[in-house]
Amino acid sequence: MSFALYISAVLLLVIAFVHSFLGERYILTRLFKRDNLPKLFGSDDFTKRTLRFAWHITSIAWLGFAAILALLATPGTEKASLIYVIAATFIVHGLVALLGSRGKHLSWVVFLAISVSALISLY
């Protein structure tokens, strides 16, 4: 059973990197060349930034799932280890949303609150 969880974790690592790389190269860059994207806050810059960070957040989530699967495959894994992975995943989500949107997309507040709440649950 542990071997199958490790295989799942490795497959998630691979798909996360492929998703981000190929998505950036073949989907996002082509999409951003269009001139009919919604213009929010005066330009299409916010729309492009939101689409980009939302695309890559999916890959970050898959990396977090891969870490969780690897921990589940490891004998003696404690609940705290899983919570640390979840908290770290959402810290990265929050930072990507904050930096990617230059603070305009308020999802970063929620992602960081999730991380902090998960960490607080340990105490």
PDB file of N, CA and C in Angstrom, residues 13-86:
ATOM      1  N   LEU A  13       3.711  14.984  -8.564  1.00  0.00           N
ATOM      2  CA  LEU A  13       4.853  15.872  -8.802  1.00  0.00           C
ATOM      3  C   LEU A  13       5.049  16.108 -10.291  1.00  0.00           C
ATOM      4  N   VAL A  14       5.000  15.033 -11.058  1.00  0.00           N
ATOM      5  CA  VAL A  14       5.196  15.144 -12.505  1.00  0.00           C
ATOM      6  C   VAL A  14       4.095  15.991 -13.133  1.00  0.00           C
ATOM      7  N   ILE A  15       2.854  15.685 -12.807  1.00  0.00           N
ATOM      8  CA  ILE A  15       1.748  16.413 -13.444  1.00  0.00           C
ATOM      9  C   ILE A  15       1.742  17.887 -13.028  1.00  0.00           C
ATOM     10  N   ALA A  16       2.155  18.190 -11.812  1.00  0.00           N
ATOM     11  CA  ALA A  16       2.211  19.584 -11.371  1.00  0.00           C
ATOM     12  C   ALA A  16       3.203  20.381 -12.221  1.00  0.00           C
ATOM     13  N   PHE A  17       4.381  19.811 -12.434  1.00  0.00           N
ATOM     14  CA  PHE A  17       5.380  20.525 -13.222  1.00  0.00           C
ATOM     15  C   PHE A  17       4.992  20.603 -14.694  1.00  0.00           C
ATOM     16  N   VAL A  18       4.448  19.529 -15.232  1.00  0.00           N
ATOM     17  CA  VAL A  18       4.012  19.526 -16.627  1.00  0.00           C
ATOM     18  C   VAL A  18       2.871  20.527 -16.818  1.00  0.00           C
ATOM     19  N   HIS A  19       1.928  20.537 -15.895  1.00  0.00           N
ATOM     20  CA  HIS A  19       0.789  21.453 -15.966  1.00  0.00           C
ATOM     21  C   HIS A  19       1.263  22.902 -16.000  1.00  0.00           C
ATOM     22  N   SER A  20       2.143  23.262 -15.095  1.00  0.00           N
ATOM     23  CA  SER A  20       2.618  24.644 -15.059  1.00  0.00           C
ATOM     24  C   SER A  20       3.432  25.001 -16.292  1.00  0.00           C
ATOM     25  N   PHE A  21       4.351  24.130 -16.668  1.00  0.00           N
ATOM     26  CA  PHE A  21       5.223  24.429 -17.806  1.00  0.00           C
ATOM     27  C   PHE A  21       4.440  24.508 -19.116  1.00  0.00           C
ATOM     28  N   LEU A  22       3.688  23.446 -19.411  1.00  0.00           N
ATOM     29  CA  LEU A  22       2.956  23.427 -20.678  1.00  0.00           C
ATOM     30  C   LEU A  22       1.815  24.440 -20.700  1.00  0.00           C
ATOM     31  N   GLY A  23       1.174  24.638 -19.565  1.00  0.00           N
ATOM     32  CA  GLY A  23       0.101  25.629 -19.496  1.00  0.00           C
ATOM     33  C   GLY A  23       0.612  27.031 -19.761  1.00  0.00           C
ATOM     34  N   GLU A  24       1.751  27.337 -19.183  1.00  0.00           N
ATOM     35  CA  GLU A  24       2.361  28.656 -19.401  1.00  0.00           C
ATOM     36  C   GLU A  24       2.764  28.815 -20.862  1.00  0.00           C
ATOM     37  N   ARG A  25       3.377  27.782 -21.379  1.00  0.00           N
ATOM     38  CA  ARG A  25       3.919  27.858 -22.735  1.00  0.00           C
ATOM     39  C   ARG A  25       2.854  27.834 -23.826  1.00  0.00           C
ATOM     40  N   TYR A  26       1.855  26.969 -23.680  1.00  0.00           N
ATOM     41  CA  TYR A  26       0.924  26.762 -24.788  1.00  0.00           C
ATOM     42  C   TYR A  26      -0.472  27.346 -24.583  1.00  0.00           C
ATOM     43  N   ILE A  27      -0.838  27.648 -23.356  1.00  0.00           N
ATOM     44  CA  ILE A  27      -2.186  28.162 -23.136  1.00  0.00           C
ATOM     45  C   ILE A  27      -2.147  29.627 -22.712  1.00  0.00           C
ATOM     46  N   LEU A  28      -1.484  29.906 -21.608  1.00  0.00           N
ATOM     47  CA  LEU A  28      -1.526  31.266 -21.070  1.00  0.00           C
ATOM     48  C   LEU A  28      -0.904  32.289 -22.017  1.00  0.00           C
ATOM     49  N   THR A  29       0.271  32.001 -22.549  1.00  0.00           N
ATOM     50  CA  THR A  29       0.908  32.993 -23.425  1.00  0.00           C
ATOM     51  C   THR A  29       0.063  33.266 -24.667  1.00  0.00           C
ATOM     52  N   ARG A  30      -0.561  32.231 -25.206  1.00  0.00           N
ATOM     53  CA  ARG A  30      -1.427  32.434 -26.379  1.00  0.00           C
ATOM     54  C   ARG A  30      -2.703  33.186 -26.004  1.00  0.00           C
ATOM     55  N   LEU A  31      -3.246  32.852 -24.855  1.00  0.00           N
ATOM     56  CA  LEU A  31      -4.460  33.535 -24.389  1.00  0.00           C
ATOM     57  C   LEU A  31      -4.189  35.020 -24.173  1.00  0.00           C
ATOM     58  N   PHE A  32      -3.040  35.330 -23.608  1.00  0.00           N
ATOM     59  CA  PHE A  32      -2.729  36.721 -23.281  1.00  0.00           C
ATOM     60  C   PHE A  32      -2.445  37.580 -24.508  1.00  0.00           C
ATOM     61  N   LYS A  33      -2.266  36.972 -25.660  1.00  0.00           N
ATOM     62  CA  LYS A  33      -2.073  37.739 -26.889  1.00  0.00           C
ATOM     63  C   LYS A  33      -3.395  38.274 -27.441  1.00  0.00           C
ATOM     64  N   ARG A  34      -4.492  37.756 -26.926  1.00  0.00           N
ATOM     65  CA  ARG A  34      -5.811  38.210 -27.389  1.00  0.00           C
ATOM     66  C   ARG A  34      -6.058  39.642 -26.922  1.00  0.00           C
ATOM     67  N   ASP A  35      -6.853  40.354 -27.674  1.00  0.00           N
ATOM     68  CA  ASP A  35      -7.140  41.738 -27.300  1.00  0.00           C
ATOM     69  C   ASP A  35      -8.538  41.907 -26.712  1.00  0.00           C
ATOM     70  N   ASN A  36      -9.208  40.793 -26.423  1.00  0.00           N
ATOM     71  CA  ASN A  36     -10.569  40.905 -25.900  1.00  0.00           C
ATOM     72  C   ASN A  36     -10.714  40.367 -24.474  1.00  0.00           C
ATOM     73  N   LEU A  37      -9.633  40.368 -23.711  1.00  0.00           N
ATOM     74  CA  LEU A  37      -9.728  39.968 -22.303  1.00  0.00           C
ATOM     75  C   LEU A  37     -10.416  41.078 -21.515  1.00  0.00           C
ATOM     76  N   PRO A  38     -11.153  40.713 -20.476  1.00  0.00           N
ATOM     77  CA  PRO A  38     -11.821  41.751 -19.665  1.00  0.00           C
ATOM     78  C   PRO A  38     -10.808  42.735 -19.084  1.00  0.00           C
ATOM     79  N   LYS A  39     -11.188  43.990 -19.101  1.00  0.00           N
ATOM     80  CA  LYS A  39     -10.335  45.040 -18.537  1.00  0.00           C
ATOM     81  C   LYS A  39     -10.877  45.421 -17.163  1.00  0.00           C
ATOM     82  N   LEU A  40     -10.168  44.980 -16.141  1.00  0.00           N
ATOM     83  CA  LEU A  40     -10.543  45.278 -14.759  1.00  0.00           C
ATOM     84  C   LEU A  40      -9.508  46.227 -14.180  1.00  0.00           C
ATOM     85  N   PHE A  41      -9.933  47.159 -13.370  1.00  0.00           N
ATOM     86  CA  PHE A  41      -9.034  48.172 -12.806  1.00  0.00           C
ATOM     87  C   PHE A  41      -8.323  48.957 -13.907  1.00  0.00           C
ATOM     88  N   GLY A  42      -9.001  49.141 -15.054  1.00  0.00           N
ATOM     89  CA  GLY A  42      -8.475  50.002 -16.103  1.00  0.00           C
ATOM     90  C   GLY A  42      -7.688  49.324 -17.208  1.00  0.00           C
ATOM     91  N   SER A  43      -7.306  48.046 -17.033  1.00  0.00           N
ATOM     92  CA  SER A  43      -6.568  47.350 -18.089  1.00  0.00           C
ATOM     93  C   SER A  43      -6.814  45.845 -17.957  1.00  0.00           C
ATOM     94  N   ASP A  44      -6.223  45.094 -18.854  1.00  0.00           N
ATOM     95  CA  ASP A  44      -6.357  43.644 -18.760  1.00  0.00           C
ATOM     96  C   ASP A  44      -5.230  43.020 -17.926  1.00  0.00           C
ATOM     97  N   ASP A  45      -4.378  43.842 -17.341  1.00  0.00           N
ATOM     98  CA  ASP A  45      -3.267  43.356 -16.527  1.00  0.00           C
ATOM     99  C   ASP A  45      -3.757  42.517 -15.340  1.00  0.00           C
ATOM    100  N   PHE A  46      -4.767  42.994 -14.624  1.00  0.00           N
ATOM    101  CA  PHE A  46      -5.299  42.248 -13.474  1.00  0.00           C
ATOM    102  C   PHE A  46      -5.860  40.906 -13.929  1.00  0.00           C
ATOM    103  N   THR A  47      -6.559  40.893 -15.046  1.00  0.00           N
ATOM    104  CA  THR A  47      -7.121  39.648 -15.579  1.00  0.00           C
ATOM    105  C   THR A  47      -6.006  38.654 -15.898  1.00  0.00           C
ATOM    106  N   LYS A  48      -4.965  39.107 -16.561  1.00  0.00           N
ATOM    107  CA  LYS A  48      -3.847  38.231 -16.911  1.00  0.00           C
ATOM    108  C   LYS A  48      -3.140  37.706 -15.671  1.00  0.00           C
ATOM    109  N   ARG A  49      -2.908  38.580 -14.706  1.00  0.00           N
ATOM    110  CA  ARG A  49      -2.233  38.150 -13.473  1.00  0.00           C
ATOM    111  C   ARG A  49      -3.076  37.136 -12.712  1.00  0.00           C
ATOM    112  N   THR A  50      -4.388  37.375 -12.667  1.00  0.00           N
ATOM    113  CA  THR A  50      -5.286  36.454 -11.958  1.00  0.00           C
ATOM    114  C   THR A  50      -5.306  35.090 -12.640  1.00  0.00           C
ATOM    115  N   LEU A  51      -5.418  35.085 -13.950  1.00  0.00           N
ATOM    116  CA  LEU A  51      -5.413  33.816 -14.673  1.00  0.00           C
ATOM    117  C   LEU A  51      -4.097  33.068 -14.462  1.00  0.00           C
ATOM    118  N   ARG A  52      -2.996  33.790 -14.475  1.00  0.00           N
ATOM    119  CA  ARG A  52      -1.682  33.154 -14.309  1.00  0.00           C
ATOM    120  C   ARG A  52      -1.540  32.556 -12.915  1.00  0.00           C
ATOM    121  N   PHE A  53      -1.848  33.330 -11.861  1.00  0.00           N
ATOM    122  CA  PHE A  53      -1.636  32.753 -10.535  1.00  0.00           C
ATOM    123  C   PHE A  53      -2.653  31.659 -10.233  1.00  0.00           C
ATOM    124  N   ALA A  54      -3.877  31.793 -10.766  1.00  0.00           N
ATOM    125  CA  ALA A  54      -4.867  30.736 -10.550  1.00  0.00           C
ATOM    126  C   ALA A  54      -4.426  29.448 -11.245  1.00  0.00           C
ATOM    127  N   TRP A  55      -3.848  29.565 -12.423  1.00  0.00           N
ATOM    128  CA  TRP A  55      -3.351  28.390 -13.134  1.00  0.00           C
ATOM    129  C   TRP A  55      -2.275  27.681 -12.309  1.00  0.00           C
ATOM    130  N   HIS A  56      -1.322  28.446 -11.805  1.00  0.00           N
ATOM    131  CA  HIS A  56      -0.194  27.851 -11.105  1.00  0.00           C
ATOM    132  C   HIS A  56      -0.539  27.406  -9.680  1.00  0.00           C
ATOM    133  N   ILE A  57      -1.548  28.018  -9.082  1.00  0.00           N
ATOM    134  CA  ILE A  57      -1.986  27.569  -7.758  1.00  0.00           C
ATOM    135  C   ILE A  57      -2.479  26.121  -7.813  1.00  0.00           C
ATOM    136  N   THR A  58      -3.059  25.737  -8.937  1.00  0.00           N
ATOM    137  CA  THR A  58      -3.475  24.342  -9.100  1.00  0.00           C
ATOM    138  C   THR A  58      -2.267  23.422  -8.960  1.00  0.00           C
ATOM    139  N   SER A  59      -1.177  23.775  -9.588  1.00  0.00           N
ATOM    140  CA  SER A  59       0.040  22.965  -9.494  1.00  0.00           C
ATOM    141  C   SER A  59       0.583  22.947  -8.068  1.00  0.00           C
ATOM    142  N   ILE A  60       0.502  24.071  -7.400  1.00  0.00           N
ATOM    143  CA  ILE A  60       0.967  24.127  -6.014  1.00  0.00           C
ATOM    144  C   ILE A  60       0.116  23.211  -5.134  1.00  0.00           C
ATOM    145  N   ALA A  61      -1.180  23.207  -5.363  1.00  0.00           N
ATOM    146  CA  ALA A  61      -2.062  22.317  -4.599  1.00  0.00           C
ATOM    147  C   ALA A  61      -1.677  20.867  -4.831  1.00  0.00           C
ATOM    148  N   TRP A  62      -1.363  20.516  -6.074  1.00  0.00           N
ATOM    149  CA  TRP A  62      -0.972  19.138  -6.376  1.00  0.00           C
ATOM    150  C   TRP A  62       0.341  18.777  -5.689  1.00  0.00           C
ATOM    151  N   LEU A  63       1.256  19.724  -5.569  1.00  0.00           N
ATOM    152  CA  LEU A  63       2.499  19.467  -4.841  1.00  0.00           C
ATOM    153  C   LEU A  63       2.212  19.209  -3.366  1.00  0.00           C
ATOM    154  N   GLY A  64       1.279  19.975  -2.802  1.00  0.00           N
ATOM    155  CA  GLY A  64       0.873  19.743  -1.419  1.00  0.00           C
ATOM    156  C   GLY A  64       0.246  18.371  -1.234  1.00  0.00           C
ATOM    157  N   PHE A  65      -0.613  17.976  -2.181  1.00  0.00           N
ATOM    158  CA  PHE A  65      -1.210  16.637  -2.123  1.00  0.00           C
ATOM    159  C   PHE A  65      -0.136  15.560  -2.228  1.00  0.00           C
ATOM    160  N   ALA A  66       0.856  15.785  -3.066  1.00  0.00           N
ATOM    161  CA  ALA A  66       1.946  14.808  -3.197  1.00  0.00           C
ATOM    162  C   ALA A  66       2.672  14.636  -1.865  1.00  0.00           C
ATOM    163  N   ALA A  67       2.923  15.734  -1.186  1.00  0.00           N
ATOM    164  CA  ALA A  67       3.583  15.661   0.119  1.00  0.00           C
ATOM    165  C   ALA A  67       2.714  14.923   1.133  1.00  0.00           C
ATOM    166  N   ILE A  68       1.431  15.178   1.115  1.00  0.00           N
ATOM    167  CA  ILE A  68       0.516  14.487   2.027  1.00  0.00           C
ATOM    168  C   ILE A  68       0.512  12.987   1.738  1.00  0.00           C
ATOM    169  N   LEU A  69       0.442  12.609   0.467  1.00  0.00           N
ATOM    170  CA  LEU A  69       0.468  11.189   0.110  1.00  0.00           C
ATOM    171  C   LEU A  69       1.768  10.528   0.558  1.00  0.00           C
ATOM    172  N   ALA A  70       2.880  11.222   0.369  1.00  0.00           N
ATOM    173  CA  ALA A  70       4.166  10.669   0.807  1.00  0.00           C
ATOM    174  C   ALA A  70       4.189  10.491   2.320  1.00  0.00           C
ATOM    175  N   LEU A  71       3.643  11.453   3.039  1.00  0.00           N
ATOM    176  CA  LEU A  71       3.576  11.318   4.503  1.00  0.00           C
ATOM    177  C   LEU A  71       2.663  10.175   4.916  1.00  0.00           C
ATOM    178  N   LEU A  72       1.556  10.010   4.235  1.00  0.00           N
ATOM    179  CA  LEU A  72       0.639   8.911   4.554  1.00  0.00           C
ATOM    180  C   LEU A  72       1.280   7.553   4.291  1.00  0.00           C
ATOM    181  N   ALA A  73       2.204   7.519   3.350  1.00  0.00           N
ATOM    182  CA  ALA A  73       2.906   6.269   3.051  1.00  0.00           C
ATOM    183  C   ALA A  73       4.004   5.973   4.064  1.00  0.00           C
ATOM    184  N   THR A  74       4.384   6.969   4.832  1.00  0.00           N
ATOM    185  CA  THR A  74       5.467   6.823   5.795  1.00  0.00           C
ATOM    186  C   THR A  74       4.918   6.333   7.127  1.00  0.00           C
ATOM    187  N   PRO A  75       5.407   5.185   7.599  1.00  0.00           N
ATOM    188  CA  PRO A  75       4.920   4.676   8.889  1.00  0.00           C
ATOM    189  C   PRO A  75       5.207   5.664  10.020  1.00  0.00           C
ATOM    190  N   GLY A  76       4.259   5.795  10.899  1.00  0.00           N
ATOM    191  CA  GLY A  76       4.430   6.642  12.077  1.00  0.00           C
ATOM    192  C   GLY A  76       4.224   8.126  11.844  1.00  0.00           C
ATOM    193  N   THR A  77       3.703   8.494  10.700  1.00  0.00           N
ATOM    194  CA  THR A  77       3.451   9.910  10.430  1.00  0.00           C
ATOM    195  C   THR A  77       2.430  10.434  11.423  1.00  0.00           C
ATOM    196  N   GLU A  78       2.745  11.556  11.996  1.00  0.00           N
ATOM    197  CA  GLU A  78       1.835  12.164  12.967  1.00  0.00           C
ATOM    198  C   GLU A  78       0.942  13.195  12.282  1.00  0.00           C
ATOM    199  N   LYS A  79      -0.190  13.431  12.917  1.00  0.00           N
ATOM    200  CA  LYS A  79      -1.158  14.405  12.416  1.00  0.00           C
ATOM    201  C   LYS A  79      -0.502  15.773  12.215  1.00  0.00           C
ATOM    202  N   ALA A  80       0.378  16.146  13.107  1.00  0.00           N
ATOM    203  CA  ALA A  80       1.036  17.455  13.024  1.00  0.00           C
ATOM    204  C   ALA A  80       1.808  17.612  11.715  1.00  0.00           C
ATOM    205  N   SER A  81       2.430  16.545  11.238  1.00  0.00           N
ATOM    206  CA  SER A  81       3.179  16.615   9.982  1.00  0.00           C
ATOM    207  C   SER A  81       2.262  16.948   8.819  1.00  0.00           C
ATOM    208  N   LEU A  82       1.092  16.343   8.818  1.00  0.00           N
ATOM    209  CA  LEU A  82       0.121  16.623   7.757  1.00  0.00           C
ATOM    210  C   LEU A  82      -0.353  18.072   7.828  1.00  0.00           C
ATOM    211  N   ILE A  83      -0.576  18.545   9.037  1.00  0.00           N
ATOM    212  CA  ILE A  83      -1.022  19.935   9.210  1.00  0.00           C
ATOM    213  C   ILE A  83       0.059  20.908   8.755  1.00  0.00           C
ATOM    214  N   TYR A  84       1.321  20.600   9.027  1.00  0.00           N
ATOM    215  CA  TYR A  84       2.410  21.467   8.566  1.00  0.00           C
ATOM    216  C   TYR A  84       2.452  21.539   7.034  1.00  0.00           C
ATOM    217  N   VAL A  85       2.240  20.421   6.379  1.00  0.00           N
ATOM    218  CA  VAL A  85       2.220  20.420   4.909  1.00  0.00           C
ATOM    219  C   VAL A  85       1.054  21.253   4.400  1.00  0.00           C
ATOM    220  N   ILE A  86      -0.104  21.083   4.985  1.00  0.00           N
ATOM    221  CA  ILE A  86      -1.281  21.858   4.574  1.00  0.00           C
ATOM    222  C   ILE A  86      -1.037  23.348   4.794  1.00  0.00           C
TER     223      ILE A  86
END
